[in-house]
């Protein structure tokens, strides 16, 4: 599956789809263009028939030199369960590993059960928080009032 690094000109093609790809949740404000300008070498795009069908925005941590962070990843609903997400994540893992990283982190909302199941399937573990939803431990108000998050990490 052809994959390439992201570039600024991808932004408009991605941002218009983000809310739809997240099932109508308002997500686009969490993805400003700066990610397509300053994090290109660790962010990836997959296209088919000149359409972007998957993207991953990630970066190396400036605070923790052996850690990397996945900020956003999404796959066009018509192209899910075909290995697009796995290809994006594997490319990110190998890229940041070659830069000296041995741990990848990301966060997801406790309401995004699909994202949670997907990350657990890919080998991520949950960092225990102060609150519990069914069997999932999460961090209350992590991203601001009412913005609870499940913190995930994976050893490379
Ligand atoms: C989560 C998402 C990126 C997965 O993309 P995808 O292209 O469907 O994933 P893949 O087909 O590459 O699946 C990779 C593996 O995960 C598994 N998988 C995919 N979706 C899954 C899910 N919801 N729950 C559990 N496992 C899942 C696949 O079976 C596959 O397993 P295998 O490689 O062992 O056979 C996609 O569903 C999506 O864009 N969701 C909406 C946005 C979102 O929530 N993003 C989360 C990160 S911010």
PDB file of C-alpha atoms and ligand atoms in Angstrom:
ATOM      1  CA  UNK A   1       0.000   0.000   0.000  1.00  0.00           C
ATOM      2  CA  UNK A   2       1.734   3.264  -1.100  1.00  0.00           C
ATOM      3  CA  UNK A   3       2.353   5.614   1.789  1.00  0.00           C
ATOM      4  CA  UNK A   4       4.107   8.982   1.895  1.00  0.00           C
ATOM      5  CA  UNK A   5       4.855  11.746   4.369  1.00  0.00           C
ATOM      6  CA  UNK A   6       2.304  14.518   4.850  1.00  0.00           C
ATOM      7  CA  UNK A   7       2.672  17.985   3.325  1.00  0.00           C
ATOM      8  CA  UNK A   8       0.954  21.360   3.870  1.00  0.00           C
ATOM      9  CA  UNK A   9      -1.119  21.013   0.704  1.00  0.00           C
ATOM     10  CA  UNK A  10      -2.829  17.914   2.195  1.00  0.00           C
ATOM     11  CA  UNK A  11      -4.474  19.982   4.903  1.00  0.00           C
ATOM     12  CA  UNK A  12      -7.612  21.139   3.104  1.00  0.00           C
ATOM     13  CA  UNK A  13      -8.207  17.655   1.707  1.00  0.00           C
ATOM     14  CA  UNK A  14      -8.049  16.155   5.200  1.00  0.00           C
ATOM     15  CA  UNK A  15      -9.726  18.758   7.377  1.00  0.00           C
ATOM     16  CA  UNK A  16     -12.994  18.797   5.399  1.00  0.00           C
ATOM     17  CA  UNK A  17     -13.465  15.098   6.117  1.00  0.00           C
ATOM     18  CA  UNK A  18     -12.432  14.854   9.734  1.00  0.00           C
ATOM     19  CA  UNK A  19     -15.822  15.389  11.411  1.00  0.00           C
ATOM     20  CA  UNK A  20     -17.508  12.932   9.011  1.00  0.00           C
ATOM     21  CA  UNK A  21     -14.841  10.297   9.531  1.00  0.00           C
ATOM     22  CA  UNK A  22     -15.342  10.626  13.311  1.00  0.00           C
ATOM     23  CA  UNK A  23     -19.078   9.929  12.945  1.00  0.00           C
ATOM     24  CA  UNK A  24     -20.148  13.585  13.202  1.00  0.00           C
ATOM     25  CA  UNK A  25     -18.116  14.439  16.319  1.00  0.00           C
ATOM     26  CA  UNK A  26     -16.617  17.948  16.160  1.00  0.00           C
ATOM     27  CA  UNK A  27     -12.931  17.062  15.849  1.00  0.00           C
ATOM     28  CA  UNK A  28     -11.573  19.461  13.226  1.00  0.00           C
ATOM     29  CA  UNK A  29     -10.689  22.209  15.711  1.00  0.00           C
ATOM     30  CA  UNK A  30      -8.200  19.789  17.295  1.00  0.00           C
ATOM     31  CA  UNK A  31      -6.265  19.543  14.042  1.00  0.00           C
ATOM     32  CA  UNK A  32      -4.843  22.942  13.022  1.00  0.00           C
ATOM     33  CA  UNK A  33      -2.706  23.255   9.930  1.00  0.00           C
ATOM     34  CA  UNK A  34       0.508  23.545  11.934  1.00  0.00           C
ATOM     35  CA  UNK A  35       0.627  19.754  12.142  1.00  0.00           C
ATOM     36  CA  UNK A  36       0.851  19.584   8.330  1.00  0.00           C
ATOM     37  CA  UNK A  37       3.642  22.169   8.322  1.00  0.00           C
ATOM     38  CA  UNK A  38       5.888  21.325  11.267  1.00  0.00           C
ATOM     39  CA  UNK A  39       5.462  17.561  11.717  1.00  0.00           C
ATOM     40  CA  UNK A  40       5.660  16.291   8.138  1.00  0.00           C
ATOM     41  CA  UNK A  41       8.473  13.775   8.540  1.00  0.00           C
ATOM     42  CA  UNK A  42       6.548  11.754  11.145  1.00  0.00           C
ATOM     43  CA  UNK A  43       3.056  12.184   9.648  1.00  0.00           C
ATOM     44  CA  UNK A  44       1.734   9.988   6.858  1.00  0.00           C
ATOM     45  CA  UNK A  45      -0.826   9.915   4.067  1.00  0.00           C
ATOM     46  CA  UNK A  46      -2.311   7.062   2.062  1.00  0.00           C
ATOM     47  CA  UNK A  47      -4.098   7.874  -1.195  1.00  0.00           C
ATOM     48  CA  UNK A  48      -6.140   5.843  -3.626  1.00  0.00           C
ATOM     49  CA  UNK A  49      -7.393   7.150  -6.967  1.00  0.00           C
ATOM     50  CA  UNK A  50      -6.058  10.604  -5.995  1.00  0.00           C
ATOM     51  CA  UNK A  51      -8.214  10.682  -2.835  1.00  0.00           C
ATOM     52  CA  UNK A  52      -6.736  10.721   0.639  1.00  0.00           C
ATOM     53  CA  UNK A  53      -8.144   7.608   2.323  1.00  0.00           C
ATOM     54  CA  UNK A  54      -6.050   7.642   5.494  1.00  0.00           C
ATOM     55  CA  UNK A  55      -3.769   9.896   7.484  1.00  0.00           C
ATOM     56  CA  UNK A  56      -1.719   9.817  10.674  1.00  0.00           C
ATOM     57  CA  UNK A  57      -0.344  12.898  12.411  1.00  0.00           C
ATOM     58  CA  UNK A  58       2.430  12.179  14.903  1.00  0.00           C
ATOM     59  CA  UNK A  59       5.661  13.545  16.272  1.00  0.00           C
ATOM     60  CA  UNK A  60       8.646  12.863  18.496  1.00  0.00           C
ATOM     61  CA  UNK A  61       8.291  14.213  22.025  1.00  0.00           C
ATOM     62  CA  UNK A  62      10.576  17.173  22.694  1.00  0.00           C
ATOM     63  CA  UNK A  63      10.312  16.513  26.440  1.00  0.00           C
ATOM     64  CA  UNK A  64      10.895  12.752  26.447  1.00  0.00           C
ATOM     65  CA  UNK A  65      13.473  11.977  23.785  1.00  0.00           C
ATOM     66  CA  UNK A  66      12.623   8.260  23.581  1.00  0.00           C
ATOM     67  CA  UNK A  67       8.879   8.809  23.220  1.00  0.00           C
ATOM     68  CA  UNK A  68       6.667   9.632  20.266  1.00  0.00           C
ATOM     69  CA  UNK A  69       3.036  10.697  20.171  1.00  0.00           C
ATOM     70  CA  UNK A  70       0.205  10.006  17.735  1.00  0.00           C
ATOM     71  CA  UNK A  71      -2.085  13.018  17.729  1.00  0.00           C
ATOM     72  CA  UNK A  72      -4.627  12.017  15.110  1.00  0.00           C
ATOM     73  CA  UNK A  73      -5.227   9.095  12.765  1.00  0.00           C
ATOM     74  CA  UNK A  74      -8.219   8.465  10.571  1.00  0.00           C
ATOM     75  CA  UNK A  75      -9.300   6.230   7.714  1.00  0.00           C
ATOM     76  CA  UNK A  76     -12.092   6.927   5.228  1.00  0.00           C
ATOM     77  CA  UNK A  77     -15.113   4.853   6.376  1.00  0.00           C
ATOM     78  CA  UNK A  78     -15.334   3.046   3.012  1.00  0.00           C
ATOM     79  CA  UNK A  79     -11.730   1.855   3.323  1.00  0.00           C
ATOM     80  CA  UNK A  80     -11.715   0.588   6.908  1.00  0.00           C
ATOM     81  CA  UNK A  81     -10.733  -2.940   7.935  1.00  0.00           C
ATOM     82  CA  UNK A  82      -8.473  -3.202   4.871  1.00  0.00           C
ATOM     83  CA  UNK A  83      -5.153  -2.574   6.571  1.00  0.00           C
ATOM     84  CA  UNK A  84      -4.913   1.191   5.987  1.00  0.00           C
ATOM     85  CA  UNK A  85      -4.721   2.018   9.694  1.00  0.00           C
ATOM     86  CA  UNK A  86      -2.191  -0.772  10.337  1.00  0.00           C
ATOM     87  CA  UNK A  87      -0.001   0.499   7.470  1.00  0.00           C
ATOM     88  CA  UNK A  88      -0.065   4.049   8.862  1.00  0.00           C
ATOM     89  CA  UNK A  89       0.752   2.933  12.414  1.00  0.00           C
ATOM     90  CA  UNK A  90       3.504   0.503  11.307  1.00  0.00           C
ATOM     91  CA  UNK A  91       5.122   3.261   9.239  1.00  0.00           C
ATOM     92  CA  UNK A  92       4.996   5.608  12.209  1.00  0.00           C
ATOM     93  CA  UNK A  93       6.410   2.964  14.576  1.00  0.00           C
ATOM     94  CA  UNK A  94       9.366   2.163  12.297  1.00  0.00           C
ATOM     95  CA  UNK A  95      10.063   5.843  11.555  1.00  0.00           C
ATOM     96  CA  UNK A  96      10.172   6.936  15.191  1.00  0.00           C
ATOM     97  CA  UNK A  97      12.076   3.801  16.197  1.00  0.00           C
ATOM     98  CA  UNK A  98      14.777   4.760  13.702  1.00  0.00           C
ATOM     99  CA  UNK A  99      14.883   8.156  15.450  1.00  0.00           C
ATOM    100  CA  UNK A 100      15.595   6.514  18.818  1.00  0.00           C
ATOM    101  CA  UNK A 101      12.101   6.127  20.170  1.00  0.00           C
ATOM    102  CA  UNK A 102      11.088   3.094  22.257  1.00  0.00           C
ATOM    103  CA  UNK A 103       7.601   4.138  23.394  1.00  0.00           C
ATOM    104  CA  UNK A 104       4.562   5.572  21.603  1.00  0.00           C
ATOM    105  CA  UNK A 105       1.757   7.372  23.354  1.00  0.00           C
ATOM    106  CA  UNK A 106      -1.674   8.588  22.345  1.00  0.00           C
ATOM    107  CA  UNK A 107      -4.950   9.514  24.012  1.00  0.00           C
ATOM    108  CA  UNK A 108      -8.534   8.817  23.099  1.00  0.00           C
ATOM    109  CA  UNK A 109     -11.924   9.747  24.476  1.00  0.00           C
ATOM    110  CA  UNK A 110     -13.635   7.151  26.720  1.00  0.00           C
ATOM    111  CA  UNK A 111     -16.666   7.461  24.397  1.00  0.00           C
ATOM    112  CA  UNK A 112     -14.594   6.352  21.394  1.00  0.00           C
ATOM    113  CA  UNK A 113     -14.825   2.639  22.127  1.00  0.00           C
ATOM    114  CA  UNK A 114     -13.808   1.721  18.561  1.00  0.00           C
ATOM    115  CA  UNK A 115     -10.592   3.684  18.831  1.00  0.00           C
ATOM    116  CA  UNK A 116      -9.903   2.092  22.190  1.00  0.00           C
ATOM    117  CA  UNK A 117     -10.497  -1.438  20.878  1.00  0.00           C
ATOM    118  CA  UNK A 118      -8.336  -0.702  17.845  1.00  0.00           C
ATOM    119  CA  UNK A 119      -5.402   0.567  19.905  1.00  0.00           C
ATOM    120  CA  UNK A 120      -5.601  -2.368  22.318  1.00  0.00           C
ATOM    121  CA  UNK A 121      -5.613  -4.704  19.317  1.00  0.00           C
ATOM    122  CA  UNK A 122      -2.446  -3.008  18.052  1.00  0.00           C
ATOM    123  CA  UNK A 123      -0.708  -3.677  21.362  1.00  0.00           C
ATOM    124  CA  UNK A 124      -1.282  -0.427  23.241  1.00  0.00           C
ATOM    125  CA  UNK A 125      -1.847  -0.583  27.005  1.00  0.00           C
ATOM    126  CA  UNK A 126      -3.932   1.701  29.193  1.00  0.00           C
ATOM    127  CA  UNK A 127      -2.218   3.952  31.711  1.00  0.00           C
ATOM    128  CA  UNK A 128      -4.461   3.745  34.791  1.00  0.00           C
ATOM    129  CA  UNK A 129      -6.323   6.931  35.738  1.00  0.00           C
ATOM    130  CA  UNK A 130      -8.530   8.060  38.602  1.00  0.00           C
ATOM    131  CA  UNK A 131     -11.867   7.218  36.984  1.00  0.00           C
ATOM    132  CA  UNK A 132     -13.469   4.073  35.614  1.00  0.00           C
ATOM    133  CA  UNK A 133     -15.993   3.565  32.815  1.00  0.00           C
ATOM    134  CA  UNK A 134     -17.160  -0.067  32.577  1.00  0.00           C
ATOM    135  CA  UNK A 135     -13.784  -1.776  32.616  1.00  0.00           C
ATOM    136  CA  UNK A 136     -11.834   1.170  31.191  1.00  0.00           C
ATOM    137  CA  UNK A 137      -9.660   3.359  33.379  1.00  0.00           C
ATOM    138  CA  UNK A 138      -9.438   7.005  32.269  1.00  0.00           C
ATOM    139  CA  UNK A 139      -8.160  10.423  33.366  1.00  0.00           C
ATOM    140  CA  UNK A 140     -10.857  12.846  34.448  1.00  0.00           C
ATOM    141  CA  UNK A 141     -10.746  16.353  32.863  1.00  0.00           C
ATOM    142  CA  UNK A 142      -7.370  15.491  31.286  1.00  0.00           C
ATOM    143  CA  UNK A 143      -7.846  17.909  28.355  1.00  0.00           C
ATOM    144  CA  UNK A 144      -9.978  20.452  30.278  1.00  0.00           C
ATOM    145  CA  UNK A 145     -13.284  20.401  32.088  1.00  0.00           C
ATOM    146  CA  UNK A 146     -15.383  17.456  30.919  1.00  0.00           C
ATOM    147  CA  UNK A 147     -12.718  16.382  28.428  1.00  0.00           C
ATOM    148  CA  UNK A 148     -11.853  12.984  29.876  1.00  0.00           C
ATOM    149  CA  UNK A 149      -9.195  10.852  28.184  1.00  0.00           C
ATOM    150  CA  UNK A 150      -7.934   7.294  28.130  1.00  0.00           C
ATOM    151  CA  UNK A 151      -4.113   7.409  28.054  1.00  0.00           C
ATOM    152  CA  UNK A 152      -2.497   4.701  25.950  1.00  0.00           C
ATOM    153  CA  UNK A 153       1.099   3.636  25.454  1.00  0.00           C
ATOM    154  CA  UNK A 154       2.958   0.979  23.517  1.00  0.00           C
ATOM    155  CA  UNK A 155       6.528  -0.254  23.851  1.00  0.00           C
ATOM    156  CA  UNK A 156       8.303  -0.609  20.526  1.00  0.00           C
TER     157      UNK A 156
HETATM  158  C1  LIG B   1      -9.470   3.318  14.063  1.00  0.00           C
HETATM  159  C2  LIG B   1      -9.202   3.351  12.557  1.00  0.00           C
HETATM  160  C3  LIG B   1      -8.056   4.336  12.280  1.00  0.00           C
HETATM  161  C4  LIG B   1      -8.769   1.933  12.098  1.00  0.00           C
HETATM  162  O1  LIG B   1      -8.398   1.979  10.729  1.00  0.00           O
HETATM  163  P1  LIG B   1      -8.540   0.698   9.774  1.00  0.00           P
HETATM  164  O2  LIG B   1      -7.914   1.023   8.476  1.00  0.00           O
HETATM  165  O3  LIG B   1      -9.942   0.231   9.744  1.00  0.00           O
HETATM  166  O4  LIG B   1      -7.650  -0.400  10.533  1.00  0.00           O
HETATM  167  P2  LIG B   1      -6.970  -1.706   9.872  1.00  0.00           P
HETATM  168  O5  LIG B   1      -7.881  -2.288   8.850  1.00  0.00           O
HETATM  169  O6  LIG B   1      -5.595  -1.395   9.434  1.00  0.00           O
HETATM  170  O7  LIG B   1      -6.906  -2.673  11.123  1.00  0.00           O
HETATM  171  C5  LIG B   1      -5.674  -3.024  11.773  1.00  0.00           C
HETATM  172  C6  LIG B   1      -6.000  -4.097  12.773  1.00  0.00           C
HETATM  173  O8  LIG B   1      -6.893  -3.559  13.773  1.00  0.00           O
HETATM  174  C7  LIG B   1      -8.108  -4.285  13.789  1.00  0.00           C
HETATM  175  N1  LIG B   1      -9.174  -3.334  13.968  1.00  0.00           N
HETATM  176  C8  LIG B   1      -9.589  -2.384  13.114  1.00  0.00           C
HETATM  177  N2  LIG B   1     -10.589  -1.674  13.674  1.00  0.00           N
HETATM  178  C9  LIG B   1     -10.785  -2.194  14.910  1.00  0.00           C
HETATM  179  C10 LIG B   1     -11.693  -1.906  15.949  1.00  0.00           C
HETATM  180  N3  LIG B   1     -12.587  -0.923  15.858  1.00  0.00           N
HETATM  181  N4  LIG B   1     -11.630  -2.651  17.079  1.00  0.00           N
HETATM  182  C11 LIG B   1     -10.725  -3.648  17.212  1.00  0.00           C
HETATM  183  N5  LIG B   1      -9.833  -3.966  16.229  1.00  0.00           N
HETATM  184  C12 LIG B   1      -9.884  -3.251  15.102  1.00  0.00           C
HETATM  185  C13 LIG B   1      -8.197  -4.993  12.440  1.00  0.00           C
HETATM  186  O9  LIG B   1      -8.972  -6.167  12.515  1.00  0.00           O
HETATM  187  C14 LIG B   1      -6.735  -5.257  12.130  1.00  0.00           C
HETATM  188  O10 LIG B   1      -6.310  -6.421  12.783  1.00  0.00           O
HETATM  189  P3  LIG B   1      -5.163  -7.375  12.140  1.00  0.00           P
HETATM  190  O11 LIG B   1      -4.136  -6.464  11.479  1.00  0.00           O
HETATM  191  O12 LIG B   1      -4.612  -8.114  13.316  1.00  0.00           O
HETATM  192  O13 LIG B   1      -5.854  -8.227  11.150  1.00  0.00           O
HETATM  193  C15 LIG B   1     -10.476   3.720  11.759  1.00  0.00           C
HETATM  194  O14 LIG B   1     -11.522   2.874  12.145  1.00  0.00           O
HETATM  195  C16 LIG B   1     -10.920   5.165  11.956  1.00  0.00           C
HETATM  196  O15 LIG B   1     -10.482   6.048  11.225  1.00  0.00           O
HETATM  197  N6  LIG B   1     -11.833   5.432  12.933  1.00  0.00           N
HETATM  198  C17 LIG B   1     -12.375   6.782  13.167  1.00  0.00           C
HETATM  199  C18 LIG B   1     -11.330   7.732  13.666  1.00  0.00           C
HETATM  200  C19 LIG B   1     -10.711   7.299  14.975  1.00  0.00           C
HETATM  201  O16 LIG B   1     -11.380   6.946  15.924  1.00  0.00           O
HETATM  202  N7  LIG B   1      -9.358   7.314  15.053  1.00  0.00           N
HETATM  203  C20 LIG B   1      -8.666   6.859  16.253  1.00  0.00           C
HETATM  204  C21 LIG B   1      -7.328   7.409  16.389  1.00  0.00           C
HETATM  205  S1  LIG B   1      -7.301   9.201  16.710  1.00  0.00           S
END
